[in-house]
């Protein structure tokens, strides 16, 4: 079993529970209502009639997250709802990892140009960006991702947003977050 530690700047990121009910028995609807009531909200969600639907929007954003993630943080530079999100996946592995082969299976509407990266706690890796589209060929999601292969694990840190400008704005904070990730085996 793998566990993680990381640091993040709370003015940019909102941690999202991995499952409901939480350790404090809060269900998804209750959590969404609490976040909507206690967090700054972005326009137009801070005015009527939108404010009344903010908790429902947060629930919908939660439903878009991958249930197999190890971690999820919402990127909220303007307040909630999230402008984008980051998810981290860490899977145990035996043997060597071929990160370029992992990327070869990804599709994109634009050319992917992987680049070598090195994170303090995860070691050597590969960074990439891509645009995902729907069946009609319309761009739907911008993604910025990093793959690493620290000892006995493969780690993916993937940020997504429907707005490519948000991904660009998020990039420095995402890299700062990636630099702090530490994995431990339990």
Coordinates of N, CA and C in Angstrom, one line a residue:
X1 N 0.9 -1.2 0.0 CA 0.0 0.0 0.0 C 0.9 1.2 0.0
X2 N 0.5 2.2 -0.8 CA 1.3 3.5 -0.9 C 0.5 4.6 -0.3
X3 N 1.2 5.4 0.4 CA 0.6 6.6 0.9 C 1.4 7.8 0.5
X4 N 0.9 9.0 0.7 CA 1.6 10.2 0.2 C 1.6 11.3 1.2
X5 N 2.5 12.3 1.0 CA 2.5 13.5 1.8 C 2.8 14.6 0.7
X6 N 2.2 15.8 0.9 CA 2.4 16.9 0.0 C 2.0 18.2 0.7
X7 N 2.5 19.3 0.2 CA 2.2 20.6 0.6 C 1.4 21.3 -0.5
X8 N 0.5 22.1 -0.2 CA -0.2 22.9 -1.2 C -0.6 24.2 -0.6
X9 N -0.8 25.2 -1.4 CA -1.1 26.6 -1.0 C -2.7 26.6 -1.0
X10 N -3.2 26.8 0.2 CA -4.7 26.8 0.3 C -5.4 27.9 -0.4
X11 N -4.7 29.0 -0.8 CA -5.3 30.0 -1.6 C -5.6 29.6 -3.0
X12 N -5.0 28.5 -3.5 CA -5.2 28.0 -4.9 C -6.0 26.7 -4.9
X13 N -5.8 25.9 -3.9 CA -6.3 24.5 -3.9 C -7.3 24.2 -2.8
X14 N -8.3 23.5 -3.1 CA -9.3 23.0 -2.1 C -9.2 21.5 -2.1
X15 N -8.8 20.8 -1.0 CA -8.8 19.4 -1.0 C -10.2 18.8 -1.1
X16 N -10.3 17.7 -1.8 CA -11.6 17.1 -2.0 C -11.6 15.7 -1.4
X17 N -12.5 15.4 -0.5 CA -12.5 14.0 0.1 C -12.5 12.9 -0.9
X18 N -11.8 11.8 -0.5 CA -11.7 10.7 -1.5 C -13.0 9.9 -1.5
X19 N -13.7 9.9 -0.4 CA -15.0 9.2 -0.4 C -16.0 9.8 0.6
X20 N -17.2 9.4 0.4 CA -18.2 9.8 1.4 C -19.0 8.6 1.9
X21 N -19.4 8.5 3.1 CA -19.3 9.6 4.1 C -17.8 9.8 4.5
X22 N -17.4 11.0 4.9 CA -16.1 11.3 5.4 C -15.9 10.7 6.8
X23 N -14.7 10.9 7.3 CA -14.4 10.4 8.6 C -15.3 11.0 9.7
X24 N -15.8 12.2 9.4 CA -16.7 12.9 10.3 C -18.2 12.6 9.9
X25 N -18.5 11.6 9.1 CA -19.8 11.2 8.7 C -20.5 12.2 7.8
X26 N -19.8 13.1 7.2 CA -20.4 14.1 6.3 C -20.6 13.4 4.9
X27 N -21.9 13.5 4.4 CA -22.1 13.0 3.1 C -21.8 14.0 2.0
X28 N -21.9 13.6 0.7 CA -21.5 14.5 -0.3 C -22.3 15.8 -0.3
X29 N -23.6 15.7 -0.2 CA -24.5 16.8 -0.2 C -24.2 17.8 0.9
X30 N -24.0 17.2 2.1 CA -23.6 18.1 3.3 C -22.3 18.8 3.1
X31 N -21.3 18.0 2.6 CA -20.0 18.6 2.3 C -20.1 19.8 1.3
X32 N -20.9 19.5 0.2 CA -21.0 20.6 -0.8 C -21.8 21.8 -0.3
X33 N -22.8 21.6 0.6 CA -23.5 22.7 1.2 C -22.5 23.5 2.1
X34 N -21.7 22.8 2.9 CA -20.7 23.5 3.8 C -19.7 24.3 3.0
X35 N -19.1 23.7 1.9 CA -18.2 24.4 1.1 C -18.8 25.6 0.5
X36 N -20.0 25.4 -0.1 CA -20.7 26.6 -0.7 C -20.9 27.7 0.3
X37 N -21.2 27.3 1.5 CA -21.6 28.4 2.5 C -20.4 29.0 3.1
X38 N -19.2 28.3 3.1 CA -18.0 28.8 3.9 C -16.9 29.3 3.0
X39 N -16.9 29.0 1.7 CA -15.8 29.3 0.8 C -16.2 30.5 0.0
X40 N -15.2 31.3 -0.4 CA -15.5 32.4 -1.4 C -16.0 31.8 -2.7
X41 N -16.9 32.5 -3.3 CA -17.4 31.9 -4.6 C -17.1 32.9 -5.7
X42 N -17.0 32.4 -6.9 CA -16.7 33.2 -8.1 C -18.0 33.6 -8.7
X43 N -17.8 34.7 -9.6 CA -19.0 35.1 -10.3 C -19.3 34.1 -11.4
X44 N -20.5 33.8 -11.7 CA -21.7 34.4 -11.2 C -22.3 33.7 -10.0
X45 N -21.5 32.7 -9.5 CA -22.0 31.8 -8.4 C -22.2 32.6 -7.1
X46 N -21.8 33.8 -7.0 CA -22.0 34.6 -5.8 C -23.2 35.6 -5.9
X47 N -24.0 35.4 -6.9 CA -25.2 36.3 -7.0 C -26.4 35.4 -7.3
X48 N -27.6 35.9 -7.0 CA -28.9 35.2 -7.3 C -29.1 35.2 -8.8
X49 N -29.6 34.2 -9.3 CA -30.1 32.9 -8.7 C -29.0 31.9 -8.6
X50 N -27.8 32.2 -9.2 CA -26.7 31.1 -9.2 C -26.3 30.6 -7.9
X51 N -26.3 31.5 -6.9 CA -25.8 31.1 -5.6 C -26.6 29.9 -5.0
X52 N -27.9 29.9 -5.3 CA -28.7 28.8 -4.8 C -28.4 27.5 -5.4
X53 N -27.6 27.5 -6.5 CA -27.3 26.2 -7.2 C -25.8 25.8 -7.0
X54 N -25.1 26.6 -6.2 CA -23.6 26.3 -6.1 C -23.3 25.0 -5.5
X55 N -24.0 24.6 -4.4 CA -23.8 23.3 -3.8 C -24.0 22.2 -4.8
X56 N -25.1 22.3 -5.6 CA -25.4 21.3 -6.7 C -24.2 21.3 -7.7
X57 N -23.7 22.4 -8.1 CA -22.6 22.5 -9.0 C -21.3 21.8 -8.4
X58 N -21.1 22.0 -7.1 CA -20.0 21.3 -6.5 C -20.1 19.8 -6.5
X59 N -21.3 19.3 -6.2 CA -21.6 17.9 -6.3 C -21.3 17.4 -7.7
X60 N -21.7 18.1 -8.7 CA -21.5 17.7 -10.1 C -20.0 17.7 -10.4
X61 N -19.3 18.6 -9.9 CA -17.8 18.6 -10.1 C -17.2 17.4 -9.4
X62 N -17.7 17.1 -8.3 CA -17.2 15.9 -7.6 C -17.4 14.7 -8.4
X63 N -18.5 14.6 -9.0 CA -18.9 13.4 -9.8 C -18.0 13.2 -11.0
X64 N -17.3 14.3 -11.5 CA -16.4 14.2 -12.6 C -15.0 13.6 -12.3
X65 N -14.7 13.5 -11.0 CA -13.4 13.0 -10.5 C -13.4 11.5 -10.7
X66 N -12.2 11.0 -10.9 CA -12.0 9.5 -11.1 C -12.1 8.9 -9.7
X67 N -12.9 7.8 -9.6 CA -13.0 7.2 -8.3 C -11.7 6.4 -7.8
X68 N -10.8 6.2 -8.8 CA -9.6 5.4 -8.4 C -8.5 6.3 -8.1
X69 N -8.7 7.6 -7.9 CA -7.6 8.5 -7.6 C -7.1 8.3 -6.2
X70 N -5.9 8.7 -5.9 CA -5.3 8.7 -4.6 C -5.6 10.0 -3.9
X71 N -5.7 11.1 -4.7 CA -5.8 12.4 -4.2 C -6.5 13.3 -5.2
X72 N -7.3 14.2 -4.8 CA -7.9 15.2 -5.7 C -7.9 16.6 -5.0
X73 N -7.5 17.6 -5.8 CA -7.5 19.0 -5.3 C -8.2 19.8 -6.4
X74 N -9.1 20.6 -6.0 CA -9.8 21.6 -6.9 C -8.9 22.8 -7.0
X75 N -8.8 23.4 -8.2 CA -8.1 24.6 -8.4 C -9.1 25.7 -8.4
X76 N -9.0 26.6 -7.4 CA -10.1 27.6 -7.1 C -9.4 29.0 -7.0
X77 N -8.8 29.5 -8.1 CA -8.2 30.8 -7.9 C -9.2 32.0 -7.8
X78 N -10.4 31.8 -8.2 CA -11.4 32.8 -8.1 C -12.5 32.5 -7.1
X79 N -12.3 31.3 -6.4 CA -13.3 30.8 -5.4 C -14.0 29.6 -6.1
X80 N -14.9 29.0 -5.3 CA -15.7 27.9 -5.9 C -16.8 28.4 -6.8
X81 N -17.2 27.6 -7.8 CA -16.7 26.2 -8.1 C -15.3 26.2 -8.7
X82 N -14.7 25.0 -8.7 CA -13.4 24.9 -9.2 C -13.3 25.3 -10.7
X83 N -12.2 25.9 -11.1 CA -11.9 26.3 -12.5 C -11.2 25.1 -13.1
X84 N -10.6 24.2 -12.3 CA -9.9 23.0 -12.8 C -9.6 22.1 -11.6
X85 N -9.0 21.0 -11.9 CA -8.7 20.1 -10.8 C -7.4 19.3 -11.1
X86 N -6.8 18.8 -10.0 CA -5.7 17.9 -10.2 C -6.0 16.6 -9.4
X87 N -5.6 15.5 -10.0 CA -5.8 14.2 -9.4 C -4.4 13.5 -9.4
X88 N -4.1 12.8 -8.4 CA -2.9 12.0 -8.4 C -3.2 10.5 -8.3
X89 N -2.5 9.7 -9.0 CA -2.7 8.3 -9.0 C -1.3 7.7 -8.7
X90 N -1.2 6.7 -7.9 CA 0.0 6.0 -7.6 C -0.2 4.5 -7.5
X91 N 0.4 3.8 -8.4 CA 0.2 2.4 -8.5 C 1.5 1.6 -8.3
X92 N 1.5 0.6 -7.4 CA 2.7 -0.2 -7.2 C 3.1 -0.9 -8.5
X93 N 4.4 -1.1 -8.8 CA 4.8 -1.8 -9.9 C 6.1 -2.6 -9.6
X94 N 6.3 -3.6 -10.4 CA 7.5 -4.4 -10.2 C 8.3 -4.2 -11.5
X95 N 9.6 -4.0 -11.4 CA 10.4 -3.9 -12.6 C 10.5 -2.4 -13.0
X96 N 11.1 -2.3 -14.2 CA 11.3 -0.9 -14.8 C 10.0 -0.4 -15.4
X97 N 10.0 0.9 -15.4 CA 8.8 1.6 -16.0 C 9.3 2.3 -17.3
X98 N 8.4 2.3 -18.3 CA 8.7 3.0 -19.6 C 7.7 4.1 -19.7
X99 N 8.0 5.3 -19.2 CA 7.1 6.4 -19.2 C 6.7 6.9 -20.5
X100 N 7.6 6.8 -21.5 CA 7.3 7.2 -22.9 C 6.3 6.3 -23.5
X101 N 6.4 5.0 -23.2 CA 5.4 4.0 -23.6 C 4.0 4.3 -23.0
X102 N 4.0 4.7 -21.8 CA 2.7 5.1 -21.1 C 2.0 6.2 -21.9
X103 N 2.9 7.2 -22.3 CA 2.3 8.4 -23.0 C 1.9 8.0 -24.4
X104 N 2.5 7.1 -25.0 CA 2.2 6.7 -26.4 C 0.8 6.3 -26.5
X105 N 0.1 5.8 -25.5 CA -1.3 5.4 -25.6 C -2.3 6.5 -25.4
X106 N -1.8 7.7 -25.1 CA -2.7 8.9 -25.0 C -3.0 9.5 -26.3
X107 N -4.2 10.0 -26.5 CA -4.6 10.7 -27.7 C -4.7 12.2 -27.4
X108 N -4.6 13.0 -28.4 CA -4.7 14.4 -28.3 C -5.2 15.0 -29.6
X109 N -5.9 16.2 -29.5 CA -6.3 16.9 -30.7 C -5.1 17.7 -31.3
X110 N -4.1 17.9 -30.4 CA -2.9 18.7 -30.9 C -1.7 17.8 -30.6
X111 N -0.6 18.1 -31.2 CA 0.6 17.3 -31.0 C 1.1 17.4 -29.6
X112 N 1.4 16.2 -29.0 CA 2.0 16.1 -27.7 C 3.5 16.2 -27.8
X113 N 4.1 17.0 -27.0 CA 5.6 17.1 -27.0 C 6.0 16.9 -25.6
X114 N 6.2 15.6 -25.2 CA 6.7 15.3 -23.8 C 8.0 15.9 -23.6
X115 N 8.2 16.3 -22.3 CA 9.5 16.9 -21.9 C 10.0 16.3 -20.6
X116 N 11.3 16.1 -20.5 CA 11.8 15.5 -19.3 C 11.7 16.5 -18.1
X117 N 11.3 16.0 -16.9 CA 11.2 16.8 -15.7 C 11.9 16.0 -14.6
X118 N 12.2 16.7 -13.5 CA 12.7 16.1 -12.3 C 12.1 16.8 -11.1
X119 N 11.3 16.0 -10.3 CA 10.7 16.5 -9.1 C 11.5 16.1 -7.9
X120 N 11.6 16.9 -6.9 CA 12.4 16.7 -5.8 C 12.1 15.3 -5.1
X121 N 10.8 15.0 -4.9 CA 10.5 13.8 -4.1 C 10.1 12.6 -5.0
X122 N 9.9 12.9 -6.3 CA 9.5 11.8 -7.2 C 10.6 11.4 -8.2
X123 N 11.6 12.2 -8.4 CA 12.7 11.8 -9.3 C 12.4 12.2 -10.7
X124 N 13.0 11.5 -11.6 CA 12.9 11.8 -13.1 C 11.5 11.4 -13.6
X125 N 11.0 12.2 -14.5 CA 9.7 12.0 -15.0 C 9.5 12.6 -16.4
X126 N 8.3 12.6 -16.8 CA 7.9 13.2 -18.1 C 6.7 14.1 -17.9
X127 N 6.8 15.3 -18.5 CA 5.6 16.2 -18.5 C 5.0 16.3 -19.9
X128 N 3.8 16.5 -20.0 CA 3.1 16.6 -21.3 C 1.9 17.5 -21.1
X129 N 1.3 17.9 -22.2 CA 0.1 18.6 -22.3 C -0.7 18.1 -23.5
X130 N -2.0 18.1 -23.4 CA -2.8 17.6 -24.5 C -4.2 18.2 -24.4
X131 N -4.9 18.1 -25.5 CA -6.3 18.6 -25.6 C -7.2 17.4 -26.0
X132 N -8.2 17.2 -25.2 CA -9.1 16.1 -25.4 C -10.4 16.6 -26.1
X133 N -11.0 15.8 -26.9 CA -12.2 16.3 -27.7 C -13.3 15.3 -27.6
X134 N -14.5 15.7 -28.1 CA -15.6 14.8 -28.1 C -15.7 14.1 -29.5
X135 N -16.7 13.4 -29.7 CA -16.9 12.6 -30.9 C -17.0 13.4 -32.2
X136 N -17.5 14.7 -32.0 CA -17.6 15.6 -33.1 C -16.3 16.4 -33.4
X137 N -15.3 16.1 -32.7 CA -14.0 16.8 -32.9 C -13.9 18.2 -32.2
X138 N -14.7 18.5 -31.3 CA -14.7 19.7 -30.5 C -13.8 19.5 -29.3
X139 N -12.9 20.5 -29.1 CA -12.1 20.5 -27.9 C -13.0 20.6 -26.6
X140 N -12.7 19.7 -25.7 CA -13.5 19.7 -24.4 C -12.7 19.9 -23.2
X141 N -11.5 19.4 -23.1 CA -10.7 19.4 -21.9 C -9.2 19.6 -22.2
X142 N -8.6 20.5 -21.5 CA -7.1 20.7 -21.6 C -6.5 20.0 -20.4
X143 N -5.4 19.3 -20.7 CA -4.8 18.5 -19.6 C -3.3 18.8 -19.6
X144 N -2.8 18.9 -18.4 CA -1.3 19.0 -18.1 C -1.0 17.9 -17.1
X145 N -0.1 17.1 -17.5 CA 0.2 15.9 -16.7 C 1.7 15.6 -16.5
X146 N 2.0 14.9 -15.5 CA 3.4 14.5 -15.2 C 3.3 13.0 -14.8
X147 N 4.3 12.2 -15.3 CA 4.4 10.8 -15.0 C 5.8 10.6 -14.4
X148 N 5.8 9.8 -13.3 CA 7.1 9.5 -12.6 C 7.1 8.1 -12.3
X149 N 8.3 7.6 -12.1 CA 8.5 6.2 -11.8 C 9.5 6.0 -10.6
X150 N 9.1 6.6 -9.4 CA 10.0 6.4 -8.3 C 10.0 4.9 -7.9
X151 N 10.9 4.5 -7.0 CA 11.0 3.1 -6.7 C 9.7 2.4 -6.4
X152 N 9.5 1.4 -7.2 CA 8.3 0.4 -7.0 C 7.0 1.1 -7.2
X153 N 6.9 2.2 -7.9 CA 5.6 2.8 -8.2 C 5.6 3.6 -9.5
X154 N 4.4 3.7 -10.0 CA 4.2 4.7 -11.1 C 3.3 5.7 -10.6
X155 N 3.6 7.0 -10.8 CA 2.8 8.1 -10.3 C 2.4 9.0 -11.4
X156 N 1.2 9.3 -11.5 CA 0.6 10.3 -12.5 C 0.0 11.4 -11.7
X157 N 0.3 12.6 -12.1 CA -0.3 13.8 -11.5 C -0.9 14.5 -12.7
X158 N -2.2 14.6 -12.7 CA -3.0 15.1 -13.9 C -3.9 16.2 -13.6
X159 N -3.7 17.4 -14.2 CA -4.5 18.5 -14.1 C -5.4 18.7 -15.3
X160 N -6.7 19.0 -15.1 CA -7.6 19.2 -16.2 C -8.5 20.4 -15.9
X161 N -8.9 21.0 -17.1 CA -9.9 22.1 -17.1 C -10.5 22.2 -18.4
X162 N -11.7 22.7 -18.4 CA -12.4 22.9 -19.7 C -11.8 24.2 -20.4
X163 N -11.1 24.9 -19.7 CA -10.5 26.2 -20.2 C -9.0 26.1 -20.3
X164 N -8.4 26.0 -21.5 CA -6.9 25.9 -21.6 C -6.2 27.0 -20.9
X165 N -6.8 28.2 -20.8 CA -6.1 29.3 -20.2 C -5.9 29.0 -18.7
X166 N -6.9 28.3 -18.1 CA -6.8 27.9 -16.7 C -5.6 27.0 -16.5
X167 N -5.5 26.1 -17.4 CA -4.3 25.1 -17.3 C -3.0 25.9 -17.3
X168 N -2.9 26.9 -18.2 CA -1.7 27.7 -18.3 C -1.5 28.5 -17.0
X169 N -2.6 29.0 -16.4 CA -2.5 29.8 -15.2 C -2.1 28.8 -14.0
X170 N -2.6 27.6 -14.0 CA -2.4 26.7 -13.0 C -1.0 26.1 -13.0
X171 N -0.3 26.1 -14.1 CA 0.9 25.4 -14.3 C 2.0 25.6 -13.2
X172 N 2.2 26.9 -12.8 CA 3.3 27.1 -11.8 C 2.9 26.5 -10.4
X173 N 1.6 26.7 -10.1 CA 1.2 26.2 -8.8 C 1.1 24.6 -8.8
X174 N 0.8 24.1 -9.9 CA 0.8 22.6 -10.1 C 2.2 22.1 -9.9
X175 N 3.2 22.7 -10.5 CA 4.6 22.2 -10.4 C 5.1 22.4 -9.0
X176 N 4.7 23.5 -8.3 CA 5.1 23.6 -6.9 C 4.5 22.5 -6.1
X177 N 3.3 22.1 -6.4 CA 2.6 21.0 -5.6 C 3.3 19.7 -6.0
X178 N 3.6 19.4 -7.2 CA 4.3 18.2 -7.6 C 5.7 18.1 -6.9
X179 N 6.4 19.2 -6.8 CA 7.7 19.2 -6.1 C 7.6 18.7 -4.7
X180 N 6.5 18.8 -4.0 CA 6.4 18.5 -2.6 C 5.9 17.1 -2.4
X181 N 5.5 16.3 -3.4 CA 4.9 15.0 -3.2 C 6.0 14.0 -2.8
X182 N 5.7 13.3 -1.7 CA 6.5 12.2 -1.2 C 5.7 11.0 -1.0
X183 N 6.2 9.9 -1.6 CA 5.5 8.6 -1.5 C 6.2 7.8 -0.4
X184 N 5.4 7.0 0.3 CA 5.9 6.0 1.2 C 5.1 4.7 1.1
X185 N 5.8 3.6 1.3 CA 5.2 2.3 1.2 C 4.8 1.9 2.7
X186 N 3.6 1.4 2.9 CA 3.2 1.0 4.2 C 3.1 -0.5 4.3

